[in-house]
Amino acid sequence: MQQYNTLGFGNLSRLSGAQTRSISAENRSGEKGKGGMSIDGISASCARELGQGWKISPAICLAAGSTETLAEIVGPGVIQHMWMTCAPQHWRSLILRIYWDNENEPSVEVPLGDFFCNGWCERSIVNSLPIAVMYAGGMNSYWEMPFRKAARLTIEHRGPQDLPQFFYQITYTLCDVPQDNAYFHACWHRSNPLPYGQVHTILPKVIGQGHFVGTYLAWQANNNGWWGEGEVKFYMDGDEEFPTICGTGTEDYFGGAWAFEGEGSQYGVYTSHFLGFHQVLKPDGFFRGNLRFGMYRWHMMDPIRFASDLRVTVQALGWRSESRYLPLKDDIASTAVWYQTEPHVSFAPIGDRNHLEVI
């Protein structure tokens, strides 16, 4: 089997013996020559005059309270692209999990929308390299995900009603995986509200060797005024009270400056390869009472490398009278993305449906 070559403009022309496969509702196993063979599916009636091979099973139905296996792949190989979409109101009640090499506990456990930088169940465009989300909610991941023995992807539907249409496609290559390739991990954590005077944990302490590659925050401001004075801190390799890496402010960490101010004293939104402040949801003067934000920072060109352990936090900090800082009690949901050796530390429980809910 061919060793996997990381793709880029510099080596797109190189030939490889790796085998490309793809799993979707039209080919649940990803087997060669087995796509489009369904004779029943959610669109069977639409194809009743055309028959087999004419888009009979483009999506699956997710029953309320169920967990569906999206893909089971025998390795070695690398997941290269994932595309998923469904109605936005379900994006927090669907939990994406990924298991590597027959482990019992997931290495990825994140609500679907938050994994794709859309944690507020309202569509927002993301135009970054590893995550791209289009106008109508087409959600794409290009994170490189190597595995050596097996990969299993599941989706849990915690909503109270059946979801009649869930679309997905997972494209991967079967190939040898180099020894120094680490495993992809992602976890979700919410503070709602953040207790006064405490910090939000983006990444609880993980054990092993690896590198941190990204943060997405869905942040609701529960106070008037500026909310982003807080510092992002990386505690690594035995750090205790004080971190090795300490930023200068929340907007600074996400590549912005001066309270994300744009033209006309309004928030200036942006989405780029590695940095984004892409979503600003404003109060409407009636039922919508708080500002909500979405922002991401990908450490693809500057990974935070750790030899034995890592923990990441962010402060929620505003201003009060007499130029004094004000610790805030905001609603903060974070998705942390990193690569590391296995086994990994067990994730804390993701919480029940009420804890996940956008309220």
mmCIF file of C-alpha atoms in Angstrom:
data_model
loop_
_atom_site.group_PDB
_atom_site.id
_atom_site.type_symbol
_atom_site.label_atom_id
_atom_site.label_comp_id
_atom_site.label_asym_id
_atom_site.label_seq_id
_atom_site.Cartn_x
_atom_site.Cartn_y
_atom_site.Cartn_z
ATOM 1 C CA MET A 1 0.000 0.000 0.000
ATOM 2 C CA GLN A 2 1.214 3.523 -0.835
ATOM 3 C CA GLN A 3 2.361 5.852 1.939
ATOM 4 C CA TYR A 4 0.144 8.897 2.295
ATOM 5 C CA ASN A 5 1.522 12.157 0.930
ATOM 6 C CA THR A 6 0.197 15.337 2.525
ATOM 7 C CA LEU A 7 -1.365 17.307 -0.283
ATOM 8 C CA GLY A 8 -0.602 20.886 -1.307
ATOM 9 C CA PHE A 9 0.101 22.959 -4.373
ATOM 10 C CA GLY A 10 3.706 21.773 -4.308
ATOM 11 C CA ASN A 11 2.962 18.073 -4.744
ATOM 12 C CA LEU A 12 -0.451 17.827 -6.432
ATOM 13 C CA SER A 13 1.176 16.355 -9.537
ATOM 14 C CA ARG A 14 2.819 13.426 -7.699
ATOM 15 C CA LEU A 15 1.431 9.985 -8.461
ATOM 16 C CA SER A 16 0.427 7.680 -5.634
ATOM 17 C CA GLY A 17 -0.815 4.151 -5.155
ATOM 18 C CA ALA A 18 -3.230 5.266 -2.446
ATOM 19 C CA GLN A 19 -6.878 4.321 -3.040
ATOM 20 C CA THR A 20 -9.635 6.946 -2.805
ATOM 21 C CA ARG A 21 -12.968 5.910 -1.294
ATOM 22 C CA SER A 22 -16.079 7.799 -0.170
ATOM 23 C CA ILE A 23 -18.999 7.002 2.133
ATOM 24 C CA SER A 24 -22.450 8.575 1.803
ATOM 25 C CA ALA A 25 -26.082 7.560 2.037
ATOM 26 C CA GLU A 26 -25.658 6.250 -1.525
ATOM 27 C CA ASN A 27 -22.714 4.026 -0.533
ATOM 28 C CA ARG A 28 -22.816 3.318 3.203
ATOM 29 C CA SER A 29 -19.790 0.982 3.109
ATOM 30 C CA GLY A 30 -17.567 2.982 0.755
ATOM 31 C CA GLU A 31 -16.797 -0.187 -1.223
ATOM 32 C CA LYS A 32 -15.454 0.051 -4.752
ATOM 33 C CA GLY A 33 -18.208 -0.108 -7.363
ATOM 34 C CA LYS A 34 -21.010 -0.078 -4.763
ATOM 35 C CA GLY A 35 -22.297 3.498 -5.089
ATOM 36 C CA GLY A 36 -25.838 4.401 -6.169
ATOM 37 C CA MET A 37 -27.170 0.860 -5.793
ATOM 38 C CA SER A 38 -30.015 1.647 -3.367
ATOM 39 C CA ILE A 39 -33.474 0.395 -4.213
ATOM 40 C CA ASP A 40 -35.120 2.065 -1.206
ATOM 41 C CA GLY A 41 -34.428 5.348 0.506
ATOM 42 C CA ILE A 42 -35.941 8.735 1.291
ATOM 43 C CA SER A 43 -36.219 9.624 -2.429
ATOM 44 C CA ALA A 44 -37.416 6.278 -3.738
ATOM 45 C CA SER A 45 -40.795 7.729 -4.721
ATOM 46 C CA CYS A 46 -39.103 10.560 -6.621
ATOM 47 C CA ALA A 47 -37.220 7.979 -8.716
ATOM 48 C CA ARG A 48 -40.155 5.614 -9.182
ATOM 49 C CA GLU A 49 -40.167 6.129 -12.953
ATOM 50 C CA LEU A 50 -36.362 5.917 -13.286
ATOM 51 C CA GLY A 51 -35.367 3.095 -10.952
ATOM 52 C CA GLN A 52 -32.101 2.038 -9.384
ATOM 53 C CA GLY A 53 -29.168 4.407 -9.800
ATOM 54 C CA TRP A 54 -31.280 7.591 -9.920
ATOM 55 C CA LYS A 55 -30.729 9.290 -6.548
ATOM 56 C CA ILE A 56 -32.850 7.002 -4.438
ATOM 57 C CA SER A 57 -30.944 7.458 -1.158
ATOM 58 C CA PRO A 58 -29.246 10.895 -0.978
ATOM 59 C CA ALA A 59 -29.775 11.271 2.794
ATOM 60 C CA ILE A 60 -30.716 9.337 5.918
ATOM 61 C CA CYS A 61 -33.392 9.854 8.546
ATOM 62 C CA LEU A 62 -32.255 10.233 12.155
ATOM 63 C CA ALA A 63 -34.764 9.045 14.729
ATOM 64 C CA ALA A 64 -35.125 11.147 17.862
ATOM 65 C CA GLY A 65 -32.809 9.861 20.576
ATOM 66 C CA SER A 66 -30.877 7.587 18.215
ATOM 67 C CA THR A 67 -27.190 7.241 17.371
ATOM 68 C CA GLU A 68 -26.418 6.411 13.747
ATOM 69 C CA THR A 69 -23.110 5.055 12.457
ATOM 70 C CA LEU A 70 -22.090 7.189 9.486
ATOM 71 C CA ALA A 71 -18.907 5.332 8.597
ATOM 72 C CA GLU A 72 -16.869 2.301 9.611
ATOM 73 C CA ILE A 73 -13.536 2.129 7.809
ATOM 74 C CA VAL A 74 -10.817 -0.501 8.063
ATOM 75 C CA GLY A 75 -7.395 1.137 7.890
ATOM 76 C CA PRO A 76 -4.777 2.232 7.522
ATOM 77 C CA GLY A 77 -5.901 5.437 5.884
ATOM 78 C CA VAL A 78 -6.650 9.152 6.145
ATOM 79 C CA ILE A 79 -9.988 10.976 6.146
ATOM 80 C CA GLN A 80 -9.471 13.970 3.858
ATOM 81 C CA HIS A 81 -12.867 15.647 3.539
ATOM 82 C CA MET A 82 -16.243 15.599 5.284
ATOM 83 C CA TRP A 83 -19.383 17.339 4.038
ATOM 84 C CA MET A 84 -22.601 17.461 6.058
ATOM 85 C CA THR A 85 -25.815 19.460 6.108
ATOM 86 C CA CYS A 86 -29.250 19.527 7.680
ATOM 87 C CA ALA A 87 -31.669 22.156 8.977
ATOM 88 C CA PRO A 88 -29.848 24.679 11.238
ATOM 89 C CA GLN A 89 -32.128 24.267 14.251
ATOM 90 C CA HIS A 90 -30.613 20.808 14.784
ATOM 91 C CA TRP A 91 -26.959 21.857 14.817
ATOM 92 C CA ARG A 92 -26.609 21.843 18.626
ATOM 93 C CA SER A 93 -28.667 18.708 19.265
ATOM 94 C CA LEU A 94 -26.605 16.552 16.885
ATOM 95 C CA ILE A 95 -23.365 15.202 18.411
ATOM 96 C CA LEU A 96 -20.550 14.185 16.052
ATOM 97 C CA ARG A 97 -18.186 11.526 17.413
ATOM 98 C CA ILE A 98 -15.118 9.910 15.854
ATOM 99 C CA TYR A 99 -13.310 6.840 17.210
ATOM 100 C CA TRP A 100 -9.817 5.816 16.096
ATOM 101 C CA ASP A 101 -8.352 2.305 15.986
ATOM 102 C CA ASN A 102 -11.229 0.523 17.756
ATOM 103 C CA GLU A 103 -11.069 2.666 20.903
ATOM 104 C CA ASN A 104 -14.105 2.608 23.191
ATOM 105 C CA GLU A 105 -14.050 6.367 23.818
ATOM 106 C CA PRO A 106 -14.233 9.013 21.100
ATOM 107 C CA SER A 107 -11.358 11.275 20.109
ATOM 108 C CA VAL A 108 -13.874 13.751 18.681
ATOM 109 C CA GLU A 109 -17.073 14.701 20.532
ATOM 110 C CA VAL A 110 -18.567 18.006 19.425
ATOM 111 C CA PRO A 111 -22.038 19.318 18.511
ATOM 112 C CA LEU A 112 -22.294 19.349 14.741
ATOM 113 C CA GLY A 113 -22.661 23.110 14.299
ATOM 114 C CA ASP A 114 -19.809 23.932 16.677
ATOM 115 C CA PHE A 115 -17.484 21.535 14.856
ATOM 116 C CA PHE A 116 -18.155 23.565 11.704
ATOM 117 C CA CYS A 117 -17.894 26.971 13.464
ATOM 118 C CA ASN A 118 -21.662 27.503 13.487
ATOM 119 C CA GLY A 119 -22.610 27.056 17.123
ATOM 120 C CA TRP A 120 -25.635 29.367 17.251
ATOM 121 C CA CYS A 121 -27.907 27.318 14.953
ATOM 122 C CA GLU A 122 -27.957 30.213 12.494
ATOM 123 C CA ARG A 123 -26.104 29.991 9.190
ATOM 124 C CA SER A 124 -22.824 31.863 8.890
ATOM 125 C CA ILE A 125 -20.260 31.704 6.101
ATOM 126 C CA VAL A 126 -16.794 30.414 7.015
ATOM 127 C CA ASN A 127 -14.025 30.708 4.443
ATOM 128 C CA SER A 128 -11.022 29.108 6.138
ATOM 129 C CA LEU A 129 -8.668 26.370 4.981
ATOM 130 C CA PRO A 130 -9.745 23.501 7.266
ATOM 131 C CA ILE A 131 -13.404 24.519 7.696
ATOM 132 C CA ALA A 132 -15.604 26.000 4.964
ATOM 133 C CA VAL A 133 -19.324 26.683 5.341
ATOM 134 C CA MET A 134 -21.382 27.968 2.432
ATOM 135 C CA TYR A 135 -24.458 30.226 2.257
ATOM 136 C CA ALA A 136 -27.107 27.514 2.561
ATOM 137 C CA GLY A 137 -25.355 25.581 5.337
ATOM 138 C CA GLY A 138 -23.113 23.219 3.393
ATOM 139 C CA MET A 139 -20.507 22.344 6.043
ATOM 140 C CA ASN A 140 -17.059 21.133 4.963
ATOM 141 C CA SER A 141 -14.043 19.881 6.900
ATOM 142 C CA TYR A 142 -10.590 19.437 5.386
ATOM 143 C CA TRP A 143 -8.850 18.514 8.636
ATOM 144 C CA GLU A 144 -6.397 15.683 7.969
ATOM 145 C CA MET A 145 -7.436 12.653 10.038
ATOM 146 C CA PRO A 146 -5.056 9.664 9.859
ATOM 147 C CA PHE A 147 -5.832 6.279 11.385
ATOM 148 C CA ARG A 148 -3.934 2.991 11.427
ATOM 149 C CA LYS A 149 -6.452 0.243 12.223
ATOM 150 C CA ALA A 150 -9.942 1.670 11.901
ATOM 151 C CA ALA A 151 -12.121 4.773 11.917
ATOM 152 C CA ARG A 152 -15.728 4.970 13.112
ATOM 153 C CA LEU A 153 -17.930 8.063 12.822
ATOM 154 C CA THR A 154 -21.311 8.390 14.513
ATOM 155 C CA ILE A 155 -23.991 11.065 14.847
ATOM 156 C CA GLU A 156 -26.285 11.213 17.896
ATOM 157 C CA HIS A 157 -29.640 12.969 17.545
ATOM 158 C CA ARG A 158 -30.733 14.387 20.909
ATOM 159 C CA GLY A 159 -33.683 16.321 19.547
ATOM 160 C CA PRO A 160 -37.289 15.457 20.498
ATOM 161 C CA GLN A 161 -38.461 14.800 16.936
ATOM 162 C CA ASP A 162 -37.179 12.697 14.046
ATOM 163 C CA LEU A 163 -34.873 14.453 11.600
ATOM 164 C CA PRO A 164 -36.110 13.367 8.154
ATOM 165 C CA GLN A 165 -33.059 14.460 6.129
ATOM 166 C CA PHE A 166 -29.403 14.304 7.158
ATOM 167 C CA PHE A 167 -26.944 14.561 4.256
ATOM 168 C CA TYR A 168 -23.285 13.587 4.486
ATOM 169 C CA GLN A 169 -20.249 12.444 2.508
ATOM 170 C CA ILE A 170 -16.925 11.292 3.976
ATOM 171 C CA THR A 171 -13.998 10.968 1.567
ATOM 172 C CA TYR A 172 -10.838 9.127 2.567
ATOM 173 C CA THR A 173 -7.762 7.444 1.169
ATOM 174 C CA LEU A 174 -6.505 3.958 2.016
ATOM 175 C CA CYS A 175 -2.742 4.099 2.474
ATOM 176 C CA ASP A 176 0.077 3.503 4.897
ATOM 177 C CA VAL A 177 0.358 6.093 7.671
ATOM 178 C CA PRO A 178 3.808 7.281 8.825
ATOM 179 C CA GLN A 179 4.776 6.606 12.427
ATOM 180 C CA ASP A 180 5.036 10.302 13.288
ATOM 181 C CA ASN A 181 1.440 11.084 12.251
ATOM 182 C CA ALA A 182 -0.662 11.895 15.333
ATOM 183 C CA TYR A 183 -4.415 11.436 15.746
ATOM 184 C CA PHE A 184 -7.002 14.197 15.291
ATOM 185 C CA HIS A 185 -8.946 15.236 18.404
ATOM 186 C CA ALA A 186 -11.685 17.756 19.155
ATOM 187 C CA CYS A 187 -13.792 18.419 22.240
ATOM 188 C CA TRP A 188 -16.509 20.878 23.280
ATOM 189 C CA HIS A 189 -17.027 22.703 26.554
ATOM 190 C CA ARG A 190 -19.626 25.270 27.618
ATOM 191 C CA SER A 191 -19.827 27.695 30.529
ATOM 192 C CA ASN A 192 -23.379 29.038 30.772
ATOM 193 C CA PRO A 193 -23.031 31.332 32.506
ATOM 194 C CA LEU A 194 -19.364 31.511 33.419
ATOM 195 C CA PRO A 195 -19.179 31.893 37.224
ATOM 196 C CA TYR A 196 -18.003 35.342 38.363
ATOM 197 C CA GLY A 197 -14.232 35.573 38.664
ATOM 198 C CA GLN A 198 -13.549 32.231 36.967
ATOM 199 C CA VAL A 199 -11.997 31.433 33.590
ATOM 200 C CA HIS A 200 -13.483 29.381 30.783
ATOM 201 C CA THR A 201 -11.579 26.197 29.962
ATOM 202 C CA ILE A 202 -11.156 25.766 26.214
ATOM 203 C CA LEU A 203 -9.193 22.540 26.587
ATOM 204 C CA PRO A 204 -9.100 20.573 29.859
ATOM 205 C CA LYS A 205 -5.713 19.072 30.610
ATOM 206 C CA VAL A 206 -4.726 16.447 28.046
ATOM 207 C CA ILE A 207 -1.865 13.983 28.452
ATOM 208 C CA GLY A 208 0.522 12.887 25.705
ATOM 209 C CA GLN A 209 2.654 14.410 22.977
ATOM 210 C CA GLY A 210 1.009 16.528 20.336
ATOM 211 C CA HIS A 211 0.168 19.965 18.996
ATOM 212 C CA PHE A 212 -2.833 22.236 19.413
ATOM 213 C CA VAL A 213 -4.194 23.489 16.088
ATOM 214 C CA GLY A 214 -7.367 25.455 16.675
ATOM 215 C CA THR A 215 -10.087 27.176 18.685
ATOM 216 C CA TYR A 216 -13.680 28.050 17.845
ATOM 217 C CA LEU A 217 -15.741 30.117 20.291
ATOM 218 C CA ALA A 218 -19.491 30.750 20.306
ATOM 219 C CA TRP A 219 -19.656 33.681 22.746
ATOM 220 C CA GLN A 220 -22.731 35.443 24.137
ATOM 221 C CA ALA A 221 -22.165 38.757 25.944
ATOM 222 C CA ASN A 222 -24.450 39.100 28.965
ATOM 223 C CA ASN A 223 -23.307 42.653 29.815
ATOM 224 C CA ASN A 224 -23.316 45.912 27.941
ATOM 225 C CA GLY A 225 -19.935 47.216 26.837
ATOM 226 C CA TRP A 226 -16.796 45.499 25.631
ATOM 227 C CA TRP A 227 -16.404 41.842 26.586
ATOM 228 C CA GLY A 228 -13.060 40.764 25.129
ATOM 229 C CA GLU A 229 -10.231 42.011 27.373
ATOM 230 C CA GLY A 230 -9.524 38.470 28.571
ATOM 231 C CA GLU A 231 -6.305 36.616 27.817
ATOM 232 C CA VAL A 232 -5.983 33.187 26.182
ATOM 233 C CA LYS A 233 -3.439 31.065 28.069
ATOM 234 C CA PHE A 234 -1.618 27.821 27.217
ATOM 235 C CA TYR A 235 -0.358 25.752 30.148
ATOM 236 C CA MET A 236 2.018 23.099 28.836
ATOM 237 C CA ASP A 237 4.418 20.416 30.002
ATOM 238 C CA GLY A 238 4.033 20.835 33.745
ATOM 239 C CA ASP A 239 2.915 24.485 33.954
ATOM 240 C CA GLU A 240 0.793 25.046 37.049
ATOM 241 C CA GLU A 241 -0.127 28.560 38.251
ATOM 242 C CA PHE A 242 1.340 30.447 35.297
ATOM 243 C CA PRO A 243 1.285 29.501 31.603
ATOM 244 C CA THR A 244 4.097 29.421 29.074
ATOM 245 C CA ILE A 245 2.028 31.267 26.440
ATOM 246 C CA CYS A 246 -0.196 34.190 27.418
ATOM 247 C CA GLY A 247 -1.977 36.438 24.941
ATOM 248 C CA THR A 248 -2.956 40.090 25.279
ATOM 249 C CA GLY A 249 -6.704 40.014 24.666
ATOM 250 C CA THR A 250 -9.470 37.925 23.154
ATOM 251 C CA GLU A 251 -9.718 39.858 19.890
ATOM 252 C CA ASP A 252 -5.924 39.816 19.594
ATOM 253 C CA TYR A 253 -5.845 36.019 19.780
ATOM 254 C CA PHE A 254 -8.331 35.832 16.899
ATOM 255 C CA GLY A 255 -6.187 38.141 14.787
ATOM 256 C CA GLY A 256 -8.253 41.286 15.347
ATOM 257 C CA ALA A 257 -7.561 44.462 17.299
ATOM 258 C CA TRP A 258 -9.299 47.281 19.154
ATOM 259 C CA ALA A 259 -12.536 45.460 20.042
ATOM 260 C CA PHE A 260 -13.068 44.148 16.480
ATOM 261 C CA GLU A 261 -14.193 47.652 15.504
ATOM 262 C CA GLY A 262 -15.168 48.116 11.867
ATOM 263 C CA GLU A 263 -16.671 50.988 9.921
ATOM 264 C CA GLY A 264 -19.276 53.207 11.545
ATOM 265 C CA SER A 265 -18.490 52.015 15.078
ATOM 266 C CA GLN A 266 -19.868 48.567 14.278
ATOM 267 C CA TYR A 267 -18.263 45.167 14.626
ATOM 268 C CA GLY A 268 -16.139 44.358 11.592
ATOM 269 C CA VAL A 269 -16.644 40.735 10.561
ATOM 270 C CA TYR A 270 -14.036 38.780 8.613
ATOM 271 C CA THR A 271 -13.265 35.211 7.586
ATOM 272 C CA SER A 272 -9.827 34.184 6.297
ATOM 273 C CA HIS A 273 -7.571 31.142 5.934
ATOM 274 C CA PHE A 274 -6.596 30.921 9.602
ATOM 275 C CA LEU A 275 -8.501 33.676 11.448
ATOM 276 C CA GLY A 276 -12.144 34.645 11.639
ATOM 277 C CA PHE A 277 -14.606 36.829 13.506
ATOM 278 C CA HIS A 278 -17.316 35.728 11.144
ATOM 279 C CA GLN A 279 -20.620 35.917 13.005
ATOM 280 C CA VAL A 280 -22.289 38.797 14.862
ATOM 281 C CA LEU A 281 -25.916 38.264 15.924
ATOM 282 C CA LYS A 282 -27.495 41.458 17.255
ATOM 283 C CA PRO A 283 -30.456 42.076 19.596
ATOM 284 C CA ASP A 284 -33.697 42.878 17.823
ATOM 285 C CA GLY A 285 -35.326 44.984 20.534
ATOM 286 C CA PHE A 286 -37.916 42.294 21.244
ATOM 287 C CA PHE A 287 -37.103 38.625 21.946
ATOM 288 C CA ARG A 288 -33.406 38.677 20.997
ATOM 289 C CA GLY A 289 -31.701 40.384 23.897
ATOM 290 C CA ASN A 290 -27.972 39.630 23.697
ATOM 291 C CA LEU A 291 -25.068 39.998 21.308
ATOM 292 C CA ARG A 292 -23.708 36.674 20.083
ATOM 293 C CA PHE A 293 -20.431 36.067 18.263
ATOM 294 C CA GLY A 294 -18.607 33.316 16.404
ATOM 295 C CA MET A 295 -14.815 33.349 15.975
ATOM 296 C CA TYR A 296 -12.037 30.899 15.066
ATOM 297 C CA ARG A 297 -8.247 30.710 15.200
ATOM 298 C CA TRP A 298 -6.399 27.917 13.395
ATOM 299 C CA HIS A 299 -2.786 27.259 14.447
ATOM 300 C CA MET A 300 -1.937 25.566 11.159
ATOM 301 C CA MET A 301 1.169 27.664 10.537
ATOM 302 C CA ASP A 302 2.018 28.056 14.244
ATOM 303 C CA PRO A 303 0.958 24.866 16.068
ATOM 304 C CA ILE A 304 1.269 24.908 19.848
ATOM 305 C CA ARG A 305 3.484 21.879 20.460
ATOM 306 C CA PHE A 306 3.528 20.044 23.788
ATOM 307 C CA ALA A 307 5.621 17.117 24.963
ATOM 308 C CA SER A 308 3.581 15.745 27.869
ATOM 309 C CA ASP A 309 0.453 17.794 28.612
ATOM 310 C CA LEU A 310 -1.571 20.875 27.644
ATOM 311 C CA ARG A 311 -4.408 22.971 29.077
ATOM 312 C CA VAL A 312 -5.976 26.068 27.453
ATOM 313 C CA THR A 313 -8.151 28.758 29.068
ATOM 314 C CA VAL A 314 -9.673 32.154 28.245
ATOM 315 C CA GLN A 315 -10.755 34.944 30.589
ATOM 316 C CA ALA A 316 -14.073 36.780 30.143
ATOM 317 C CA LEU A 317 -13.222 40.357 30.993
ATOM 318 C CA GLY A 318 -14.895 43.717 30.475
ATOM 319 C CA TRP A 319 -14.794 47.151 32.105
ATOM 320 C CA ARG A 320 -16.428 48.773 35.106
ATOM 321 C CA SER A 321 -16.116 52.275 36.571
ATOM 322 C CA GLU A 322 -12.797 54.012 37.224
ATOM 323 C CA SER A 323 -10.978 52.020 34.510
ATOM 324 C CA ARG A 324 -11.270 48.751 36.409
ATOM 325 C CA TYR A 325 -11.627 45.315 34.861
ATOM 326 C CA LEU A 326 -14.985 43.535 35.283
ATOM 327 C CA PRO A 327 -15.057 39.709 35.299
ATOM 328 C CA LEU A 328 -18.021 38.687 33.147
ATOM 329 C CA LYS A 329 -20.619 35.948 33.468
ATOM 330 C CA ASP A 330 -21.041 35.249 29.759
ATOM 331 C CA ASP A 331 -22.234 32.182 27.849
ATOM 332 C CA ILE A 332 -19.112 30.685 26.237
ATOM 333 C CA ALA A 333 -18.991 27.465 24.215
ATOM 334 C CA SER A 334 -15.605 26.377 22.882
ATOM 335 C CA THR A 335 -14.381 23.758 20.454
ATOM 336 C CA ALA A 336 -10.714 22.803 20.827
ATOM 337 C CA VAL A 337 -8.860 21.001 18.021
ATOM 338 C CA TRP A 338 -5.533 19.228 18.420
ATOM 339 C CA TYR A 339 -3.401 16.247 17.346
ATOM 340 C CA GLN A 340 -1.801 13.891 19.828
ATOM 341 C CA THR A 341 -0.600 10.372 20.500
ATOM 342 C CA GLU A 342 -3.075 7.797 21.793
ATOM 343 C CA PRO A 343 -4.439 6.886 24.260
ATOM 344 C CA HIS A 344 -6.058 10.186 25.215
ATOM 345 C CA VAL A 345 -7.600 11.392 28.478
ATOM 346 C CA SER A 346 -11.324 10.687 28.723
ATOM 347 C CA PHE A 347 -13.498 13.700 27.929
ATOM 348 C CA ALA A 348 -15.843 15.132 30.541
ATOM 349 C CA PRO A 349 -19.529 14.425 29.805
ATOM 350 C CA ILE A 350 -20.790 16.749 27.091
ATOM 351 C CA GLY A 351 -23.983 17.503 29.036
ATOM 352 C CA ASP A 352 -27.675 16.883 28.469
ATOM 353 C CA ARG A 353 -29.940 18.486 25.873
ATOM 354 C CA ASN A 354 -30.684 21.446 28.140
ATOM 355 C CA HIS A 355 -26.980 22.131 28.589
ATOM 356 C CA LEU A 356 -26.445 22.051 24.826
ATOM 357 C CA GLU A 357 -29.450 24.167 23.904
ATOM 358 C CA VAL A 358 -29.087 27.651 22.435
ATOM 359 C CA ILE A 359 -31.263 29.728 24.790
#
